PDB file of C-alpha atoms in Angstrom:
ATOM      1  CA  MET A   1      27.458  20.902  71.976  1.00  0.00           C
ATOM      2  CA  GLY A   2      29.283  22.374  69.009  1.00  0.00           C
ATOM      3  CA  VAL A   3      31.144  20.166  66.514  1.00  0.00           C
ATOM      4  CA  ASN A   4      34.484  21.172  67.974  1.00  0.00           C
ATOM      5  CA  ALA A   5      33.617  21.251  71.559  1.00  0.00           C
ATOM      6  CA  LYS A   6      35.876  18.912  73.633  1.00  0.00           C
ATOM      7  CA  VAL A   7      34.490  16.401  75.940  1.00  0.00           C
ATOM      8  CA  LYS A   8      35.805  15.202  79.414  1.00  0.00           C
ATOM      9  CA  ALA A   9      36.497  11.377  79.921  1.00  0.00           C
ATOM     10  CA  VAL A  10      37.313   8.987  82.654  1.00  0.00           C
ATOM     11  CA  PHE A  11      39.949   6.408  81.282  1.00  0.00           C
ATOM     12  CA  LEU A  12      39.465   2.989  82.817  1.00  0.00           C
ATOM     13  CA  ASP A  13      41.717   0.096  83.153  1.00  0.00           C
ATOM     14  CA  ARG A  14      40.003  -3.144  82.725  1.00  0.00           C
ATOM     15  CA  ASP A  15      41.338  -5.826  85.076  1.00  0.00           C
ATOM     16  CA  GLY A  16      41.420  -4.594  88.714  1.00  0.00           C
ATOM     17  CA  VAL A  17      39.152  -1.728  88.095  1.00  0.00           C
ATOM     18  CA  LEU A  18      35.899  -2.835  86.157  1.00  0.00           C
ATOM     19  CA  ASN A  19      36.413  -6.559  86.780  1.00  0.00           C
ATOM     20  CA  LYS A  20      38.348  -8.267  89.473  1.00  0.00           C
ATOM     21  CA  ALA A  21      41.764  -9.286  88.682  1.00  0.00           C
ATOM     22  CA  VAL A  22      43.257 -12.886  89.425  1.00  0.00           C
ATOM     23  CA  VAL A  23      45.751 -12.265  92.044  1.00  0.00           C
ATOM     24  CA  VAL A  24      48.562 -14.926  92.232  1.00  0.00           C
ATOM     25  CA  ASP A  25      51.671 -14.361  94.587  1.00  0.00           C
ATOM     26  CA  GLY A  26      50.748 -10.614  95.034  1.00  0.00           C
ATOM     27  CA  LYS A  27      50.565  -9.968  91.338  1.00  0.00           C
ATOM     28  CA  PRO A  28      47.372  -9.188  89.411  1.00  0.00           C
ATOM     29  CA  PHE A  29      46.461 -11.142  85.969  1.00  0.00           C
ATOM     30  CA  PRO A  30      43.317 -11.046  83.896  1.00  0.00           C
ATOM     31  CA  PRO A  31      40.620 -13.369  83.920  1.00  0.00           C
ATOM     32  CA  LYS A  32      41.128 -16.355  81.151  1.00  0.00           C
ATOM     33  CA  SER A  33      37.610 -16.343  80.158  1.00  0.00           C
ATOM     34  CA  ILE A  34      33.775 -15.123  80.732  1.00  0.00           C
ATOM     35  CA  THR A  35      33.608 -17.814  83.321  1.00  0.00           C
ATOM     36  CA  GLU A  36      36.446 -16.185  85.566  1.00  0.00           C
ATOM     37  CA  LEU A  37      35.033 -12.697  84.944  1.00  0.00           C
ATOM     38  CA  LYS A  38      33.527 -11.044  88.059  1.00  0.00           C
ATOM     39  CA  ILE A  39      32.495  -7.153  87.800  1.00  0.00           C
ATOM     40  CA  CYS A  40      34.069  -5.190  90.831  1.00  0.00           C
ATOM     41  CA  ASP A  41      31.481  -3.949  93.521  1.00  0.00           C
ATOM     42  CA  GLY A  42      30.278  -0.594  92.895  1.00  0.00           C
ATOM     43  CA  VAL A  43      31.144  -0.231  89.259  1.00  0.00           C
ATOM     44  CA  LYS A  44      27.665  -0.172  87.642  1.00  0.00           C
ATOM     45  CA  ASN A  45      26.541   2.551  89.989  1.00  0.00           C
ATOM     46  CA  GLY A  46      29.812   4.446  89.799  1.00  0.00           C
ATOM     47  CA  LEU A  47      29.708   4.274  85.981  1.00  0.00           C
ATOM     48  CA  GLU A  48      26.203   5.713  85.908  1.00  0.00           C
ATOM     49  CA  GLN A  49      27.153   8.504  88.177  1.00  0.00           C
ATOM     50  CA  LEU A  50      30.124   9.440  86.135  1.00  0.00           C
ATOM     51  CA  LYS A  51      27.785   9.307  83.024  1.00  0.00           C
ATOM     52  CA  LYS A  52      25.446  11.767  84.658  1.00  0.00           C
ATOM     53  CA  LEU A  53      28.338  14.192  85.222  1.00  0.00           C
ATOM     54  CA  GLY A  54      28.977  14.151  81.360  1.00  0.00           C
ATOM     55  CA  TYR A  55      32.125  11.939  81.296  1.00  0.00           C
ATOM     56  CA  LEU A  56      32.849   9.735  78.329  1.00  0.00           C
ATOM     57  CA  LEU A  57      33.948   6.152  79.791  1.00  0.00           C
ATOM     58  CA  ILE A  58      36.736   4.871  78.013  1.00  0.00           C
ATOM     59  CA  VAL A  59      38.639   1.587  78.863  1.00  0.00           C
ATOM     60  CA  VAL A  60      42.383   1.452  78.029  1.00  0.00           C
ATOM     61  CA  THR A  61      43.732  -1.923  78.846  1.00  0.00           C
ATOM     62  CA  ASN A  62      47.110  -3.848  78.065  1.00  0.00           C
ATOM     63  CA  GLN A  63      46.453  -7.643  77.174  1.00  0.00           C
ATOM     64  CA  PRO A  64      49.852  -8.833  76.226  1.00  0.00           C
ATOM     65  CA  ASP A  65      48.996 -12.459  77.155  1.00  0.00           C
ATOM     66  CA  VAL A  66      47.621 -12.691  73.493  1.00  0.00           C
ATOM     67  CA  ALA A  67      51.239 -11.822  72.292  1.00  0.00           C
ATOM     68  CA  ARG A  68      52.597 -14.242  74.675  1.00  0.00           C
ATOM     69  CA  GLY A  69      50.398 -17.075  73.397  1.00  0.00           C
ATOM     70  CA  LYS A  70      48.742 -17.530  77.017  1.00  0.00           C
ATOM     71  CA  THR A  71      45.289 -16.388  75.884  1.00  0.00           C
ATOM     72  CA  SER A  72      43.366 -16.066  72.600  1.00  0.00           C
ATOM     73  CA  MET A  73      42.107 -12.727  70.869  1.00  0.00           C
ATOM     74  CA  LYS A  74      38.752 -14.527  71.182  1.00  0.00           C
ATOM     75  CA  ALA A  75      38.830 -14.557  74.890  1.00  0.00           C
ATOM     76  CA  VAL A  76      39.970 -11.091  75.293  1.00  0.00           C
ATOM     77  CA  ASN A  77      37.311  -9.929  72.734  1.00  0.00           C
ATOM     78  CA  ASP A  78      34.567 -12.123  74.512  1.00  0.00           C
ATOM     79  CA  ILE A  79      35.487 -10.253  77.977  1.00  0.00           C
ATOM     80  CA  ASN A  80      35.543  -6.819  76.119  1.00  0.00           C
ATOM     81  CA  ASN A  81      32.074  -7.438  74.549  1.00  0.00           C
ATOM     82  CA  TYR A  82      30.688  -8.441  77.683  1.00  0.00           C
ATOM     83  CA  LEU A  83      31.827  -5.453  79.449  1.00  0.00           C
ATOM     84  CA  LYS A  84      30.491  -3.220  76.520  1.00  0.00           C
ATOM     85  CA  LYS A  85      27.092  -5.071  76.617  1.00  0.00           C
ATOM     86  CA  ASN A  86      26.669  -5.060  80.501  1.00  0.00           C
ATOM     87  CA  LEU A  87      28.295  -1.712  81.444  1.00  0.00           C
ATOM     88  CA  ILE A  88      27.882   1.763  80.072  1.00  0.00           C
ATOM     89  CA  ILE A  89      31.025   1.941  78.407  1.00  0.00           C
ATOM     90  CA  ASP A  90      31.734   4.287  75.394  1.00  0.00           C
ATOM     91  CA  ASP A  91      34.694   2.647  73.972  1.00  0.00           C
ATOM     92  CA  ILE A  92      37.651   0.303  74.546  1.00  0.00           C
ATOM     93  CA  PHE A  93      41.165   0.464  73.542  1.00  0.00           C
ATOM     94  CA  CYS A  94      43.193  -2.472  73.766  1.00  0.00           C
ATOM     95  CA  CYS A  95      46.952  -2.990  73.398  1.00  0.00           C
ATOM     96  CA  LEU A  96      47.495  -6.652  72.485  1.00  0.00           C
ATOM     97  CA  HIS A  97      51.560  -6.200  72.454  1.00  0.00           C
ATOM     98  CA  ASP A  98      54.189  -7.443  74.761  1.00  0.00           C
ATOM     99  CA  GLU A  99      56.716  -5.426  76.498  1.00  0.00           C
ATOM    100  CA  ASN A 100      59.577  -5.743  73.994  1.00  0.00           C
ATOM    101  CA  ASP A 101      57.178  -5.173  70.878  1.00  0.00           C
ATOM    102  CA  GLY A 102      58.092  -1.388  71.177  1.00  0.00           C
ATOM    103  CA  CYS A 103      54.456  -0.384  70.400  1.00  0.00           C
ATOM    104  CA  GLU A 104      53.179   3.301  71.273  1.00  0.00           C
ATOM    105  CA  CYS A 105      49.895   1.678  72.811  1.00  0.00           C
ATOM    106  CA  ARG A 106      51.160  -0.289  75.623  1.00  0.00           C
ATOM    107  CA  LYS A 107      50.756   1.402  78.796  1.00  0.00           C
ATOM    108  CA  PRO A 108      52.650   3.174  80.373  1.00  0.00           C
ATOM    109  CA  LYS A 109      52.984   5.015  76.948  1.00  0.00           C
ATOM    110  CA  PRO A 110      50.020   7.241  76.448  1.00  0.00           C
ATOM    111  CA  GLY A 111      49.256   5.716  72.835  1.00  0.00           C
ATOM    112  CA  MET A 112      45.670   4.542  73.767  1.00  0.00           C
ATOM    113  CA  VAL A 113      44.703   7.793  75.399  1.00  0.00           C
ATOM    114  CA  VAL A 114      46.162   9.838  72.649  1.00  0.00           C
ATOM    115  CA  ALA A 115      43.993   7.697  70.096  1.00  0.00           C
ATOM    116  CA  ALA A 116      40.907   8.232  72.225  1.00  0.00           C
ATOM    117  CA  LYS A 117      41.461  11.833  72.602  1.00  0.00           C
ATOM    118  CA  LYS A 118      41.737  12.069  68.780  1.00  0.00           C
ATOM    119  CA  LYS A 119      38.741   9.796  68.004  1.00  0.00           C
ATOM    120  CA  TRP A 120      36.479  11.603  70.761  1.00  0.00           C
ATOM    121  CA  ASN A 121      37.863  14.995  70.912  1.00  0.00           C
ATOM    122  CA  ILE A 122      38.716  14.686  74.628  1.00  0.00           C
ATOM    123  CA  ASP A 123      39.889  17.561  76.946  1.00  0.00           C
ATOM    124  CA  THR A 124      42.530  15.905  78.817  1.00  0.00           C
ATOM    125  CA  ASP A 125      42.731  18.891  81.209  1.00  0.00           C
ATOM    126  CA  HIS A 126      39.284  17.790  82.485  1.00  0.00           C
ATOM    127  CA  SER A 127      39.922  14.072  82.256  1.00  0.00           C
ATOM    128  CA  PHE A 128      40.757  11.312  84.731  1.00  0.00           C
ATOM    129  CA  ILE A 129      42.320   7.787  84.624  1.00  0.00           C
ATOM    130  CA  ILE A 130      41.318   5.129  87.248  1.00  0.00           C
ATOM    131  CA  GLY A 131      43.810   2.155  87.546  1.00  0.00           C
ATOM    132  CA  ASP A 132      45.104  -0.308  89.966  1.00  0.00           C
ATOM    133  CA  ARG A 133      48.778  -0.453  88.663  1.00  0.00           C
ATOM    134  CA  TRP A 134      51.787   1.593  88.216  1.00  0.00           C
ATOM    135  CA  ARG A 135      51.344   1.533  84.548  1.00  0.00           C
ATOM    136  CA  ASP A 136      47.852   3.118  84.553  1.00  0.00           C
ATOM    137  CA  ILE A 137      49.161   6.101  86.711  1.00  0.00           C
ATOM    138  CA  GLU A 138      52.455   6.448  84.616  1.00  0.00           C
ATOM    139  CA  THR A 139      49.990   6.550  81.511  1.00  0.00           C
ATOM    140  CA  GLY A 140      47.960   9.231  82.993  1.00  0.00           C
ATOM    141  CA  LYS A 141      51.101  11.266  84.050  1.00  0.00           C
ATOM    142  CA  ASN A 142      52.255  11.025  80.496  1.00  0.00           C
ATOM    143  CA  ALA A 143      49.017  11.848  78.802  1.00  0.00           C
ATOM    144  CA  GLY A 144      48.609  15.001  81.078  1.00  0.00           C
ATOM    145  CA  ILE A 145      45.441  13.650  83.037  1.00  0.00           C
ATOM    146  CA  LYS A 146      44.582  13.425  86.543  1.00  0.00           C
ATOM    147  CA  THR A 147      45.323   9.809  88.119  1.00  0.00           C
ATOM    148  CA  ILE A 148      43.615   7.833  90.721  1.00  0.00           C
ATOM    149  CA  LEU A 149      44.879   4.640  91.924  1.00  0.00           C
ATOM    150  CA  ILE A 150      42.739   1.884  93.284  1.00  0.00           C
ATOM    151  CA  ASP A 151      45.367   0.525  95.703  1.00  0.00           C
ATOM    152  CA  TYR A 152      45.412  -3.154  96.057  1.00  0.00           C
ATOM    153  CA  GLU A 153      49.008  -3.074  97.487  1.00  0.00           C
ATOM    154  CA  TYR A 154      50.216  -5.440  94.616  1.00  0.00           C
ATOM    155  CA  ASP A 155      53.744  -6.684  94.972  1.00  0.00           C
ATOM    156  CA  GLU A 156      55.242  -4.461  92.210  1.00  0.00           C
ATOM    157  CA  LYS A 157      56.584  -1.058  91.268  1.00  0.00           C
ATOM    158  CA  TYR A 158      54.687   1.991  92.705  1.00  0.00           C
ATOM    159  CA  VAL A 159      54.104   5.328  90.934  1.00  0.00           C
ATOM    160  CA  LYS A 160      52.575   7.991  93.244  1.00  0.00           C
ATOM    161  CA  PRO A 161      48.940   8.892  92.061  1.00  0.00           C
ATOM    162  CA  ASP A 162      47.480  12.202  92.191  1.00  0.00           C
ATOM    163  CA  TYR A 163      44.647  10.644  94.310  1.00  0.00           C
ATOM    164  CA  SER A 164      44.465   7.361  95.876  1.00  0.00           C
ATOM    165  CA  SER A 165      41.186   5.043  96.776  1.00  0.00           C
ATOM    166  CA  ASP A 166      40.455   1.879  97.976  1.00  0.00           C
ATOM    167  CA  SER A 167      37.446   0.951  95.774  1.00  0.00           C
ATOM    168  CA  PHE A 168      35.774   1.939  92.401  1.00  0.00           C
ATOM    169  CA  MET A 169      33.040   3.943  94.381  1.00  0.00           C
ATOM    170  CA  ASP A 170      35.890   5.879  96.250  1.00  0.00           C
ATOM    171  CA  ALA A 171      37.334   6.765  93.044  1.00  0.00           C
ATOM    172  CA  THR A 172      33.912   7.906  91.655  1.00  0.00           C
ATOM    173  CA  ARG A 173      33.452  10.012  94.737  1.00  0.00           C
ATOM    174  CA  ILE A 174      36.793  11.746  94.184  1.00  0.00           C
ATOM    175  CA  ILE A 175      35.820  12.629  90.688  1.00  0.00           C
ATOM    176  CA  ILE A 176      32.449  13.968  91.912  1.00  0.00           C
ATOM    177  CA  SER A 177      34.190  15.884  94.506  1.00  0.00           C
ATOM    178  CA  LEU A 178      36.348  17.520  91.937  1.00  0.00           C
ATOM    179  CA  THR A 179      33.713  18.167  89.405  1.00  0.00           C
ATOM    180  CA  ASN A 180      31.379  19.905  91.474  1.00  0.00           C
TER     181      ASN A 180
END
């Protein structure tokens, strides 16, 4: 691959995609610590299949509970480091801001995708985002990448994705079918 060759990527939300979200009253929340962390079914296998197809695997995650004082930076880093160590992830981009901070990185703004695109020379025309919430899908639309929703039917706003799935393996199969 040449120095300026662009690569394709799958952008992955963290909570609800790679690891199980903690759902309370129909709304998803991140695990508070490693002890609450559970990798979703099919994730390891799916990531391996995507990696074999030549995709970079980039996590883009909002973690506003740090700004809200509900969790520590250490807890977020512990979970991210666990995922990096145990899954074949190339990079993690993490927004620690709250809704009102006005940053460019908090999904649904495309800042984390833009930063990853610049760092890794990503071809967004041949890339995907897999998410479980409207913010992930809107981020993909804002960044010009194909969107796949793992639909847990949360009690929140809905943004129509390009593709809908019911599991990580189903999302993986969608990408495989569109790659071949």
